[in-house]
XYZ file of C-alpha atoms in Angstrom:
496
model
C 88.361 94.093 123.607
C 89.604 91.032 125.428
C 91.777 91.616 128.479
C 94.722 89.516 129.575
C 93.055 88.016 132.646
C 90.184 86.650 130.593
C 92.653 85.324 128.045
C 94.600 83.481 130.754
C 91.368 82.091 132.227
C 90.242 80.766 128.850
C 93.591 79.135 128.218
C 93.388 77.340 131.572
C 89.792 76.283 131.014
C 90.302 75.157 127.423
C 93.767 73.605 127.084
C 92.856 72.058 123.751
C 92.547 75.246 121.727
C 93.877 76.131 118.311
C 97.051 77.408 116.754
C 97.397 79.617 113.710
C 100.455 78.681 111.692
C 101.843 80.259 108.516
C 99.985 78.888 105.545
C 102.875 77.258 103.694
C 100.710 75.253 101.305
C 98.424 78.006 100.064
C 100.678 78.828 97.096
C 100.090 75.361 95.702
C 96.337 75.480 96.076
C 94.196 75.995 93.014
C 92.729 79.499 92.981
C 89.001 79.552 92.262
C 86.306 82.186 92.107
C 84.002 81.644 95.038
C 81.493 84.495 94.782
C 78.532 82.524 93.490
C 74.773 83.130 93.789
C 74.016 79.549 92.740
C 71.184 78.365 95.020
C 72.498 74.765 94.902
C 75.200 75.936 97.320
C 72.494 76.354 99.941
C 73.584 78.307 103.002
C 76.981 79.016 101.443
C 75.664 80.873 98.407
C 76.068 84.563 97.678
C 73.322 86.972 96.655
C 72.586 88.621 93.341
C 72.535 92.400 92.990
C 68.748 92.291 92.705
C 68.415 90.300 95.937
C 70.718 92.732 97.711
C 68.675 95.642 96.415
C 65.505 94.016 97.751
C 67.036 93.858 101.230
C 67.085 97.674 101.215
C 63.748 98.036 99.399
C 62.338 100.254 102.177
C 64.716 102.942 100.891
C 63.219 102.856 97.393
C 61.226 106.050 97.972
C 64.037 107.811 99.826
C 65.964 109.101 96.822
C 68.401 111.871 97.651
C 68.611 111.341 101.423
C 72.020 111.391 103.115
C 73.735 111.974 106.448
C 71.726 111.419 109.627
C 68.514 110.954 107.645
C 70.074 108.022 105.804
C 71.373 106.555 109.089
C 67.909 106.945 110.666
C 66.307 105.071 107.779
C 68.976 102.368 107.531
C 68.974 101.459 111.228
C 65.563 99.723 111.311
C 66.477 97.738 108.197
C 69.641 96.426 109.854
C 67.844 95.844 113.180
C 64.918 93.967 111.633
C 65.400 90.182 111.987
C 68.838 90.755 113.525
C 69.439 87.463 115.293
C 70.781 87.660 118.837
C 74.239 86.135 119.205
C 74.804 85.106 122.806
C 78.077 85.556 124.596
C 78.517 81.795 124.717
C 77.943 81.481 120.963
C 80.381 84.262 120.094
C 82.974 82.915 122.559
C 82.432 79.269 121.652
C 85.664 77.398 122.360
C 85.595 75.848 118.883
C 85.470 79.326 117.305
C 82.628 78.016 115.171
C 81.345 81.278 113.646
C 84.850 82.622 113.027
C 85.891 79.533 111.088
C 82.863 80.087 108.879
C 83.181 83.844 108.394
C 86.938 84.419 108.411
C 87.865 81.482 106.214
C 89.596 82.270 102.931
C 87.325 80.464 100.482
C 89.606 81.232 97.571
C 92.587 79.403 99.060
C 90.412 76.907 100.926
C 87.252 76.352 98.826
C 84.249 74.407 100.048
C 84.433 70.665 99.640
C 81.652 68.620 98.057
C 81.017 67.091 101.477
C 80.544 70.512 103.082
C 78.100 71.546 100.380
C 76.228 68.263 100.599
C 75.998 68.290 104.401
C 75.550 72.076 104.622
C 78.118 72.166 107.429
C 81.480 73.890 107.429
C 84.673 72.341 108.747
C 86.231 73.551 112.018
C 89.745 72.158 111.719
C 92.607 72.709 109.286
C 90.968 75.853 107.933
C 92.793 78.564 105.990
C 91.762 81.848 107.634
C 92.404 85.565 107.229
C 92.829 87.158 110.664
C 93.220 90.904 111.035
C 96.740 92.290 111.452
C 98.617 89.258 110.139
C 99.165 87.056 107.109
C 96.810 84.321 105.980
C 97.181 81.391 108.366
C 96.100 77.764 108.640
C 93.978 76.982 111.700
C 94.828 73.721 113.438
C 94.162 72.330 116.920
C 96.803 73.130 119.506
C 97.309 73.979 123.144
C 98.305 77.582 122.537
C 96.326 80.616 121.456
C 98.011 83.423 119.490
C 94.968 85.425 118.498
C 91.898 87.126 119.955
C 88.313 87.817 119.070
C 88.806 91.398 118.012
C 86.072 93.977 118.574
C 86.865 96.574 115.949
C 84.518 98.953 117.787
C 85.715 98.205 121.358
C 83.216 97.238 124.037
C 84.512 100.014 126.264
C 83.011 102.591 123.904
C 79.318 102.021 124.561
C 78.758 98.300 125.154
C 79.397 98.037 128.883
C 76.505 97.270 131.204
C 75.704 99.830 133.899
C 75.924 97.306 136.734
C 78.083 94.510 135.379
C 81.084 95.602 133.303
C 82.686 92.149 133.196
C 83.053 90.158 129.982
C 81.393 86.998 131.323
C 77.718 87.891 130.997
C 75.664 84.916 129.876
C 74.072 87.035 127.150
C 75.520 90.042 125.348
C 73.308 90.854 122.406
C 73.379 92.898 120.263
C 76.354 95.265 119.915
C 78.764 93.342 122.145
C 78.441 90.161 120.089
C 77.727 91.609 116.635
C 79.621 89.419 114.169
C 79.962 92.257 111.652
C 82.187 93.866 114.282
C 84.011 90.746 115.479
C 87.013 89.330 113.615
C 89.835 86.968 114.370
C 92.774 89.222 115.179
C 96.461 88.707 115.860
C 96.860 89.030 119.631
C 99.774 91.489 119.923
C 98.284 94.009 117.516
C 94.916 93.624 119.238
C 96.091 94.030 122.831
C 99.154 96.265 122.528
C 98.202 98.122 119.366
C 94.472 98.616 119.040
C 93.410 97.979 122.630
C 90.727 100.672 123.136
C 92.407 103.361 121.026
C 90.680 104.796 117.977
C 91.890 103.778 114.541
C 93.775 106.470 112.672
C 96.962 107.431 110.885
C 100.118 107.938 112.940
C 101.885 111.122 111.831
C 105.467 110.054 112.582
C 106.070 106.311 112.714
C 109.645 106.832 113.880
C 108.850 109.243 116.707
C 109.704 108.410 120.316
C 105.970 108.539 121.065
C 105.237 105.786 118.515
C 105.156 102.110 119.472
C 105.832 99.629 116.696
C 103.692 96.511 117.072
C 105.435 93.274 116.090
C 103.401 90.406 114.607
C 103.502 87.214 116.707
C 103.763 85.029 113.593
C 106.017 86.932 111.213
C 108.071 88.972 113.718
C 107.485 91.939 111.425
C 106.091 95.352 112.317
C 102.431 95.219 111.274
C 100.957 98.101 113.259
C 101.743 101.424 114.921
C 100.367 103.086 118.032
C 101.188 106.770 118.165
C 99.955 110.333 117.798
C 97.785 111.487 114.940
C 97.661 114.985 113.453
C 95.438 116.236 116.303
C 97.529 114.725 119.080
C 95.236 111.752 119.807
C 96.834 108.383 120.448
C 95.630 106.138 117.625
C 96.354 102.697 116.234
C 97.253 102.322 112.560
C 97.012 98.743 111.194
C 98.347 97.291 107.940
C 97.057 98.862 104.712
C 95.274 95.647 103.700
C 93.136 95.738 106.875
C 92.187 99.405 106.816
C 89.172 99.241 104.488
C 87.731 96.171 106.250
C 87.935 97.988 109.589
C 86.429 101.196 108.207
C 83.386 99.418 106.786
C 82.840 97.487 110.032
C 82.827 100.750 111.987
C 80.487 102.402 109.464
C 78.124 99.480 110.015
C 78.279 99.829 113.813
C 77.574 103.565 113.672
C 74.525 102.773 111.511
C 73.066 99.679 113.184
C 73.394 101.467 116.548
C 72.823 105.025 115.365
C 70.029 105.771 117.840
C 69.853 104.391 121.398
C 67.287 101.592 121.886
C 67.961 100.051 125.309
C 70.665 98.828 127.667
C 69.212 95.408 128.398
C 69.950 94.166 124.900
C 73.125 96.242 124.429
C 71.772 98.571 121.746
C 73.561 101.868 122.432
C 73.950 105.020 120.355
C 77.278 105.091 118.527
C 78.813 107.914 116.528
C 81.977 108.251 114.446
C 83.950 111.484 114.810
C 87.195 112.986 113.580
C 87.765 114.949 116.798
C 86.678 114.102 120.342
C 85.106 116.400 122.909
C 85.592 113.844 125.698
C 88.224 111.419 126.952
C 88.590 109.348 123.831
C 90.020 106.395 125.751
C 87.470 106.391 128.602
C 84.988 103.572 129.226
C 81.402 104.442 128.265
C 78.442 102.365 129.455
C 75.529 101.518 127.224
C 72.950 103.328 129.359
C 74.889 106.614 129.210
C 74.536 106.739 125.418
C 70.835 107.492 125.833
C 71.836 111.100 126.497
C 75.024 111.296 124.442
C 76.359 108.926 121.798
C 79.527 106.964 122.459
C 82.088 108.328 120.026
C 84.881 106.602 118.149
C 87.041 107.249 115.096
C 89.001 108.646 113.442
C 86.246 109.293 110.864
C 88.309 111.271 108.341
C 90.918 108.506 108.214
C 88.270 105.790 107.991
C 86.689 107.448 104.949
C 90.122 107.665 103.346
C 90.830 103.997 104.114
C 87.439 102.983 102.708
C 88.393 104.486 99.347
C 92.010 103.340 99.281
C 91.246 99.748 100.358
C 87.924 98.866 98.665
C 85.770 95.888 99.610
C 87.175 92.567 98.433
C 85.483 89.319 97.438
C 86.461 88.022 100.884
C 84.433 90.792 102.543
C 81.474 90.352 100.216
C 81.335 86.615 100.838
C 81.694 87.140 104.592
C 78.824 89.637 104.472
C 76.627 87.102 102.678
C 77.472 84.293 105.110
C 76.833 86.521 108.111
C 73.448 87.432 106.637
C 72.401 83.884 105.747
C 73.797 81.799 108.573
C 74.796 83.898 111.567
C 72.679 86.967 112.302
C 70.399 87.764 109.355
C 71.485 91.306 108.580
C 73.924 92.911 106.171
C 76.647 95.560 106.066
C 75.352 98.217 103.640
C 78.807 99.700 103.062
C 80.004 96.457 101.526
C 76.847 96.171 99.409
C 76.873 99.854 98.366
C 80.333 101.354 99.049
C 79.222 104.810 97.836
C 76.827 105.026 100.802
C 79.752 105.544 103.188
C 80.468 108.931 101.617
C 76.759 109.745 101.560
C 76.217 108.782 105.216
C 79.453 110.011 106.792
C 81.084 112.311 104.241
C 80.245 115.713 102.808
C 78.836 115.178 99.332
C 76.108 116.911 97.320
C 74.348 113.768 96.147
C 72.185 111.239 98.002
C 71.117 107.626 97.629
C 69.147 106.205 94.730
C 68.267 102.528 94.940
C 67.449 102.489 91.214
C 71.111 103.141 90.425
C 73.537 100.223 90.173
C 75.887 102.007 92.578
C 73.062 103.115 94.886
C 73.505 106.880 94.573
C 72.382 109.781 92.412
C 75.930 110.380 91.287
C 76.490 110.983 87.595
C 78.671 108.426 85.933
C 81.382 108.405 83.330
C 81.016 110.182 80.020
C 83.043 110.112 76.838
C 83.513 113.196 74.716
C 85.447 113.635 71.497
C 88.009 116.394 71.300
C 88.719 117.424 67.699
C 92.369 118.133 66.999
C 94.233 118.542 63.709
C 97.169 116.161 63.507
C 99.447 115.614 60.548
C 100.122 111.898 60.012
C 101.909 110.755 56.849
C 101.048 114.074 55.218
C 97.335 113.301 55.687
C 95.336 115.724 57.800
C 93.062 113.615 59.965
C 92.523 113.392 63.620
C 90.215 112.899 66.541
C 91.574 112.123 69.974
C 89.695 110.519 72.869
C 88.855 112.561 75.936
C 87.469 110.791 79.038
C 85.683 112.685 81.805
C 83.691 111.864 84.934
C 81.755 113.844 87.547
C 83.477 113.709 90.950
C 81.890 113.776 94.407
C 81.845 117.593 94.319
C 79.932 117.569 91.026
C 83.007 118.814 89.170
C 83.985 117.408 85.796
C 87.356 115.701 85.933
C 89.431 114.664 82.927
C 91.109 111.260 83.089
C 94.466 110.928 81.378
C 94.605 107.967 79.047
C 97.537 106.441 80.927
C 95.619 106.424 84.239
C 96.079 102.893 85.718
C 92.420 102.891 86.847
C 91.214 103.464 83.283
C 90.581 100.642 80.844
C 89.696 101.431 77.218
C 88.597 99.061 74.489
C 88.301 100.331 70.903
C 86.609 98.338 68.162
C 86.986 99.454 64.522
C 84.637 97.916 61.966
C 84.142 94.905 64.249
C 87.842 94.353 64.982
C 89.391 95.232 68.363
C 92.189 97.779 68.069
C 95.406 97.929 70.057
C 95.283 100.628 72.720
C 98.522 101.463 74.546
C 97.624 104.680 76.341
C 96.874 106.863 73.342
C 94.844 106.535 70.193
C 94.210 108.647 67.095
C 91.650 107.771 64.439
C 93.484 107.440 61.118
C 91.011 105.356 59.091
C 87.414 105.774 58.076
C 84.698 103.543 59.506
C 82.690 102.885 62.668
C 84.449 103.010 66.031
C 82.991 101.744 69.315
C 84.773 103.033 72.413
C 84.194 101.422 75.827
C 85.769 103.049 78.875
C 85.864 101.600 82.373
C 87.085 103.732 85.253
C 87.361 102.478 88.838
C 87.114 104.779 91.844
C 87.353 102.870 95.107
C 85.012 99.937 94.749
C 82.899 101.564 92.037
C 83.485 101.023 88.321
C 81.933 103.440 85.845
C 81.323 102.156 82.327
C 80.553 104.264 79.284
C 80.406 103.539 75.553
C 80.349 105.798 72.550
C 79.961 104.995 68.858
C 81.371 107.365 66.243
C 81.759 107.170 62.502
C 84.832 108.646 60.832
C 84.275 109.732 57.206
C 85.927 112.149 54.767
C 83.759 114.827 56.325
C 85.649 114.361 59.584
C 88.984 115.298 58.023
C 90.137 118.913 58.435
C 89.637 121.013 55.285
C 92.400 122.080 52.894
C 92.969 125.561 51.467
C 90.909 124.578 48.420
C 88.057 123.303 50.654
C 87.956 126.548 52.554
C 88.185 128.933 49.492
C 86.780 126.850 46.661
C 83.771 129.108 46.100
C 86.003 132.168 45.819
C 88.246 130.256 43.435
C 85.247 129.296 41.292
C 84.001 132.873 41.217
C 87.474 134.165 40.447
C 87.928 131.629 37.657
C 84.578 132.528 36.116
C 85.344 136.220 36.434
C 88.777 135.687 34.846
C 87.162 133.673 32.048
C 84.656 136.446 31.435
C 87.405 139.033 31.480
C 89.402 137.015 29.004
C 86.367 136.477 26.771
C 85.488 140.154 26.959
C 89.068 141.060 26.228
C 89.151 138.746 23.233
C 85.852 140.076 21.893
C 86.901 143.639 22.580
C 90.206 143.071 20.834
C 88.521 141.494 17.851
C 86.082 144.409 17.525
C 88.893 146.962 17.783
C 90.856 145.142 15.082
C 87.805 145.139 12.769
C 87.300 148.884 13.241
C 90.944 149.551 12.359
C 90.606 147.544 9.127
C 87.532 149.529 8.080
C 89.321 152.761 8.795
C 92.284 151.808 6.575
C 89.962 150.937 3.694
C 88.480 154.416 3.728
């Protein structure tokens, strides 16, 4: 977390800095899809799902693990080939890495020249800082933003002997680019500071400070008391998931203490603190007890409510390829956050597309008798999925997270929230349901024939009717024969 004295010093030393201004032209820019694994993009390319899976290949035989065991096994993967980022590189006056990683490539796509030269521009860049709106970066004499440590340096990064921020080298945790973002200065210094992230219970309480954005003059953050009485900082909703996943990464990459010399402490996320949650913790002290931060329960909630975006995924790829050669697993496999830090019954499974042993979506058919135009037909769709507690949940057909496509005899049907099968033929149902950043897909093929229609009274009692009819016929025949024989006997009797 940058302090004001360092900020003032940097301004004096580097008078030709940069200014973030509202991005007035972004609405007119052509929107393009930038997530692209095309290798012709070189260092700017993204990675395929198979390549991402291969990065975690050491977990292939670890099916079912979760919690601390998962963190223990993930840490060496994230530490392997992790490139040291020096203090001077992270605090480069041109903000070189930040203009690469925090650029909005949808509003400001790569130029042909950048792709050809394999170099990114460092001026007039559309960026997405934390705590504020999308801005355009231009050169100026004034600085309105900071390099924001989402996990603050005071919680485990400080050196035992030198707690200043001017060390010539600060690898690894203090300069980890998965944890560093461009951040609006007021929210960073007056809002977040060294306080844990969490939800403020009463945003209008006298104990709550409303943080006003430097650029928009709007309230974009709150510092106040959470449900347990801790002072926390609550940012904008659109930043919450990004922050949560960065902190999950930090608590994984630095799960176990390695050494102080290279700033590799032991970090742990908690929902409640058993120490002074705003105290400074040095790296060496985490050898005995992890530096704690949070608020974990809120972070897990934010992770689900604000899922990873294309911006985050692209940033993760660029950080891996160009900057420090490791990845954030909770952007690659969002379900792992619940497995590592939540309380779920299932564990990881690298063979699964979503990376866990969680059952997916299923489609079942619920038979109901419905009268439509005096014709008894009827099958209605029922959609279910298995939740994180291994409980079957039914999804209502008007759920905004549910998408259903129905094809009848090769033609797509109109689906407006409900559907009843009223014609014979083959139906293909495809359901997509999104939970957080995970989309479950299921298909089911059914064939509706006359046999599917509910039976009539005749269908149900036709055998009894047949038997009764035959019996009646026999009775009638017997009666006729009996009557004829009786009549013949009477004639003979009269003749005598």
